Short mmCIF file of N, CA, C and O in Angstrom, two decimals:
data_model
loop_
_atom_site.label_atom_id
_atom_site.label_comp_id
_atom_site.label_asym_id
_atom_site.label_seq_id
_atom_site.Cartn_x
_atom_site.Cartn_y
_atom_site.Cartn_z
N ILE A 1440 10.99 -2.69 -1.65
CA ILE A 1440 11.17 -3.07 -2.51
C ILE A 1440 10.73 -2.69 -3.66
O ILE A 1440 9.26 -2.01 -4.27
N SER A 1441 11.39 -2.70 -4.16
CA SER A 1441 10.89 -2.10 -6.32
C SER A 1441 10.25 -2.86 -6.81
O SER A 1441 10.22 -4.10 -6.46
N ALA A 1442 9.76 -2.80 -7.58
CA ALA A 1442 8.39 -3.58 -8.78
C ALA A 1442 9.53 -4.66 -9.40
O ALA A 1442 8.33 -5.70 -9.31
N LYS A 1443 10.74 -4.91 -9.18
CA LYS A 1443 11.21 -5.55 -10.27
C LYS A 1443 12.23 -6.87 -9.08
O LYS A 1443 12.33 -7.86 -9.67
N MET A 1444 12.12 -6.07 -7.79
CA MET A 1444 12.62 -7.18 -7.19
C MET A 1444 11.57 -8.38 -6.29
O MET A 1444 10.17 -7.82 -6.05
N GLU A 1445 11.55 -9.48 -6.05
CA GLU A 1445 10.59 -10.81 -5.33
C GLU A 1445 10.68 -10.39 -3.76
O GLU A 1445 9.99 -10.57 -3.41
N SER A 1446 12.10 -10.16 -3.14
CA SER A 1446 12.39 -10.13 -1.90
C SER A 1446 13.61 -9.57 -1.82
O SER A 1446 14.11 -9.41 -2.06
N SER A 1447 13.96 -9.77 -0.54
CA SER A 1447 14.59 -8.82 0.35
C SER A 1447 14.84 -9.45 1.90
O SER A 1447 14.09 -9.98 2.22
N ASP A 1448 15.84 -9.70 2.51
CA ASP A 1448 16.27 -9.87 3.46
C ASP A 1448 16.70 -8.38 4.58
O ASP A 1448 17.87 -7.87 3.91
N ILE A 1449 17.01 -8.78 5.81
CA ILE A 1449 17.51 -7.73 6.44
C ILE A 1449 18.34 -8.89 7.63
O ILE A 1449 17.75 -9.64 8.31
N ARG A 1450 19.29 -8.01 7.93
CA ARG A 1450 19.89 -8.99 8.79
C ARG A 1450 20.77 -7.75 9.99
O ARG A 1450 20.22 -6.70 9.93
N GLN A 1451 21.41 -8.68 11.08
CA GLN A 1451 21.59 -7.84 12.50
C GLN A 1451 20.28 -7.57 12.97
O GLN A 1451 20.60 -6.94 13.87
N LEU A 1452 19.30 -8.00 12.98
CA LEU A 1452 18.05 -8.09 14.30
C LEU A 1452 18.90 -9.03 15.34
O LEU A 1452 19.39 -9.65 15.50
N LYS A 1453 17.48 -8.66 16.35
CA LYS A 1453 17.92 -9.94 17.38
C LYS A 1453 17.45 -11.28 16.71
O LYS A 1453 16.43 -11.41 16.36
N ALA A 1454 18.28 -11.86 17.73
CA ALA A 1454 17.93 -13.50 17.06
C ALA A 1454 16.39 -13.90 17.72
O ALA A 1454 16.66 -14.24 18.89
N ASN A 1455 15.86 -15.31 16.66
CA ASN A 1455 15.01 -16.04 17.13
C ASN A 1455 13.83 -14.96 17.90
O ASN A 1455 13.30 -15.19 18.81
N THR A 1456 13.48 -13.59 16.71
CA THR A 1456 12.62 -12.86 18.06
C THR A 1456 11.68 -13.00 16.89
O THR A 1456 11.57 -12.64 15.78
N PRO A 1457 10.30 -12.55 17.15
CA PRO A 1457 9.60 -12.44 16.16
C PRO A 1457 9.05 -10.61 15.69
O PRO A 1457 9.05 -10.07 16.85
N TYR A 1458 8.42 -10.74 14.17
CA TYR A 1458 8.95 -9.45 14.17
C TYR A 1458 7.41 -9.26 13.27
O TYR A 1458 7.05 -10.41 12.64
N SER A 1459 6.97 -7.75 12.92
CA SER A 1459 5.46 -8.00 13.14
C SER A 1459 5.77 -7.14 10.74
O SER A 1459 6.75 -6.09 11.11
N VAL A 1460 5.25 -7.53 10.04
CA VAL A 1460 6.12 -6.86 8.27
C VAL A 1460 4.45 -6.47 7.90
O VAL A 1460 3.57 -7.53 8.03
N GLN A 1461 4.29 -5.09 6.77
CA GLN A 1461 3.06 -4.75 6.96
C GLN A 1461 3.32 -3.91 5.66
O GLN A 1461 4.24 -3.08 5.79
N TRP A 1462 2.79 -4.57 4.76
CA TRP A 1462 3.05 -3.86 3.42
C TRP A 1462 2.05 -2.86 3.53
O TRP A 1462 0.27 -2.55 3.58
N TRP A 1463 2.44 -1.40 2.39
CA TRP A 1463 1.85 -0.01 2.31
C TRP A 1463 2.11 -0.11 0.47
O TRP A 1463 2.59 -0.50 -0.07
N ASP A 1464 0.54 -0.19 0.41
CA ASP A 1464 0.19 -0.47 -1.35
C ASP A 1464 0.33 1.39 -1.33
O ASP A 1464 -0.32 2.34 -1.10
N ILE A 1465 1.48 1.88 -2.01
CA ILE A 1465 1.89 2.72 -2.79
C ILE A 1465 1.35 3.58 -3.42
O ILE A 1465 1.02 4.82 -3.63
N ASP A 1466 0.28 2.46 -4.54
CA ASP A 1466 -0.14 3.36 -5.53
C ASP A 1466 -2.01 3.74 -4.85
O ASP A 1466 -2.17 4.72 -5.33
N ARG A 1467 -2.09 2.88 -4.27
CA ARG A 1467 -3.57 3.00 -3.80
C ARG A 1467 -3.93 3.58 -2.28
O ARG A 1467 -4.55 4.14 -1.55
N GLY A 1468 -2.55 3.10 -1.77
CA GLY A 1468 -2.45 4.07 -0.11
C GLY A 1468 -2.89 2.77 1.04
O GLY A 1468 -3.98 2.34 0.44
N GLY A 1469 -2.84 2.95 1.89
CA GLY A 1469 -3.21 1.89 2.77
C GLY A 1469 -2.62 0.62 3.25
O GLY A 1469 -1.41 -0.22 2.44
N TRP A 1470 -2.41 0.42 4.88
CA TRP A 1470 -1.69 -0.87 5.00
C TRP A 1470 -2.13 -1.97 4.66
O TRP A 1470 -3.52 -2.29 4.63
N LYS A 1471 -1.52 -3.33 4.61
CA LYS A 1471 -2.50 -4.63 4.34
C LYS A 1471 -2.15 -5.35 5.75
O LYS A 1471 -1.20 -4.74 6.30
N HIS A 1472 -2.40 -6.52 5.88
CA HIS A 1472 -2.82 -6.89 7.25
C HIS A 1472 -1.01 -7.35 7.32
O HIS A 1472 -0.09 -7.70 6.36
N ALA A 1473 -1.06 -7.31 8.39
CA ALA A 1473 0.65 -7.47 8.38
C ALA A 1473 0.70 -9.10 9.07
O ALA A 1473 -0.36 -10.44 9.64
N THR A 1474 1.82 -9.54 9.32
CA THR A 1474 2.50 -10.99 9.01
C THR A 1474 3.51 -10.75 10.24
O THR A 1474 4.42 -10.26 10.00
N GLU A 1475 3.44 -12.09 10.84
CA GLU A 1475 4.49 -12.11 11.82
C GLU A 1475 5.51 -13.53 11.40
O GLU A 1475 5.20 -14.11 10.96
N VAL A 1476 7.10 -13.05 10.93
CA VAL A 1476 8.08 -13.58 10.53
C VAL A 1476 8.92 -13.46 11.68
O VAL A 1476 9.28 -12.57 13.08
N LYS A 1477 9.58 -14.97 12.11
CA LYS A 1477 10.57 -14.73 13.51
C LYS A 1477 12.17 -14.95 12.39
O LYS A 1477 12.28 -15.42 11.72
N THR A 1478 13.07 -14.14 13.40
CA THR A 1478 14.97 -14.14 12.16
C THR A 1478 15.40 -15.29 13.05
O THR A 1478 14.50 -16.69 13.97
N ASP A 1479 15.88 -15.90 12.17
CA ASP A 1479 16.64 -16.98 12.84
C ASP A 1479 17.52 -17.23 13.29
O ASP A 1479 17.63 -16.04 14.19
N ALA A 1480 18.53 -17.81 13.46
CA ALA A 1480 19.68 -18.13 14.88
C ALA A 1480 20.51 -17.26 14.83
O ALA A 1480 21.62 -16.65 15.91
N ASN A 1481 21.00 -16.19 13.58
CA ASN A 1481 21.85 -15.07 13.04
C ASN A 1481 21.22 -14.09 12.82
O ASN A 1481 21.72 -13.01 12.89
N GLY A 1482 19.54 -13.38 13.81
CA GLY A 1482 19.20 -12.85 13.17
C GLY A 1482 19.04 -12.06 11.95
O GLY A 1482 18.94 -10.48 12.08
N LEU A 1483 18.63 -13.13 10.89
CA LEU A 1483 18.36 -12.89 9.97
C LEU A 1483 16.93 -13.18 10.17
O LEU A 1483 16.22 -13.83 10.03
N LEU A 1484 16.69 -11.93 8.94
CA LEU A 1484 14.89 -11.67 8.87
C LEU A 1484 14.48 -11.56 6.87
O LEU A 1484 15.08 -11.11 6.77
N VAL A 1485 13.64 -13.11 6.72
CA VAL A 1485 13.26 -12.96 5.60
C VAL A 1485 11.93 -11.97 5.22
O VAL A 1485 11.21 -12.61 5.55
N VAL A 1486 11.86 -11.09 4.39
CA VAL A 1486 10.73 -10.54 4.17
C VAL A 1486 10.08 -11.23 3.63
O VAL A 1486 10.57 -11.41 2.20
N PRO A 1487 8.64 -11.32 3.65
CA PRO A 1487 7.53 -12.09 3.03
C PRO A 1487 7.78 -11.77 1.29
O PRO A 1487 7.85 -10.90 1.27
N ALA A 1488 7.17 -12.70 1.16
CA ALA A 1488 6.64 -11.84 -1.28
C ALA A 1488 5.73 -10.98 -1.24
O ALA A 1488 4.82 -10.47 0.22
N LYS A 1489 5.97 -9.96 -2.05
CA LYS A 1489 4.75 -8.82 -1.76
C LYS A 1489 3.67 -9.42 -2.32
O LYS A 1489 3.35 -10.31 -3.13
N PRO A 1490 2.42 -8.69 -1.75
CA PRO A 1490 1.41 -8.82 -2.22
C PRO A 1490 1.11 -8.96 -4.17
O PRO A 1490 0.23 -9.83 -4.25
N ASP A 1491 1.38 -8.82 -4.66
CA ASP A 1491 1.51 -8.18 -6.51
C ASP A 1491 3.14 -7.87 -6.76
O ASP A 1491 3.82 -7.66 -6.19
N GLN A 1492 3.08 -7.94 -7.95
CA GLN A 1492 4.01 -7.46 -9.15
C GLN A 1492 4.32 -5.80 -8.80
O GLN A 1492 5.10 -5.18 -9.45
N ARG A 1493 3.35 -5.24 -8.31
CA ARG A 1493 2.95 -3.30 -8.73
C ARG A 1493 4.58 -3.19 -7.18
O ARG A 1493 4.77 -3.85 -6.51
N GLY A 1494 4.40 -2.07 -7.21
CA GLY A 1494 5.66 -1.41 -5.98
C GLY A 1494 4.86 -1.39 -4.64
O GLY A 1494 4.06 -1.15 -4.91
N TRP A 1495 5.64 -1.93 -3.72
CA TRP A 1495 5.51 -1.65 -2.27
C TRP A 1495 6.24 -1.35 -1.57
O TRP A 1495 7.50 -1.43 -1.79
N ALA A 1496 5.76 -0.42 -0.43
CA ALA A 1496 6.95 -0.60 0.89
C ALA A 1496 6.41 -1.19 1.72
O ALA A 1496 5.51 -1.97 2.14
N TYR A 1497 7.29 -1.74 2.77
CA TYR A 1497 6.56 -2.36 4.15
C TYR A 1497 7.40 -1.77 5.39
O TYR A 1497 8.73 -0.73 5.32
N ARG A 1498 6.93 -1.91 6.60
CA ARG A 1498 7.25 -1.61 7.39
C ARG A 1498 7.50 -2.72 8.46
O ARG A 1498 6.78 -3.47 8.80
N ILE A 1499 8.55 -3.22 9.37
CA ILE A 1499 8.67 -4.16 10.19
C ILE A 1499 8.95 -3.54 11.72
O ILE A 1499 9.64 -2.37 11.87
N SER A 1500 8.24 -4.52 12.61
CA SER A 1500 8.01 -4.00 14.25
C SER A 1500 8.73 -4.87 14.92
O SER A 1500 7.96 -5.94 13.97
N ARG A 1501 9.75 -5.01 16.00
CA ARG A 1501 9.22 -6.23 17.21
C ARG A 1501 7.64 -6.39 17.53
O ARG A 1501 7.00 -5.62 17.76
N ALA A 1502 7.84 -8.10 17.46
CA ALA A 1502 5.77 -8.34 16.76
C ALA A 1502 5.55 -8.06 18.77
O ALA A 1502 6.71 -7.95 19.46
N VAL A 1503 4.56 -7.50 19.47
CA VAL A 1503 4.05 -7.35 20.47
C VAL A 1503 3.37 -8.27 20.88
O VAL A 1503 2.21 -8.84 20.41
N ARG A 1504 3.17 -8.82 22.30
CA ARG A 1504 2.46 -10.17 22.44
C ARG A 1504 2.18 -9.70 23.64
O ARG A 1504 2.79 -9.29 24.52
N ASP A 1505 0.90 -10.08 24.11
CA ASP A 1505 0.35 -10.00 25.35
C ASP A 1505 0.32 -11.25 26.31
O ASP A 1505 0.92 -11.72 25.66
N GLY A 1506 0.29 -10.61 27.83
CA GLY A 1506 0.92 -11.72 28.38
C GLY A 1506 1.88 -12.29 28.72
O GLY A 1506 2.69 -11.99 29.72
#
């Protein structure tokens, strides 16, 4: 997400499925704590807000559950 954007949505993912969203600090390097977000019934995932106003990148993966 660019430094000026507040959020983004990702469409056409698997519906009602948990995903892990993790932010990368592009200025200092390093991953921030991952947040689990579930898609809606249409497969829409709303990416959580950036940690602050600087530039950030993120990665998304299907959440892995033990059991």
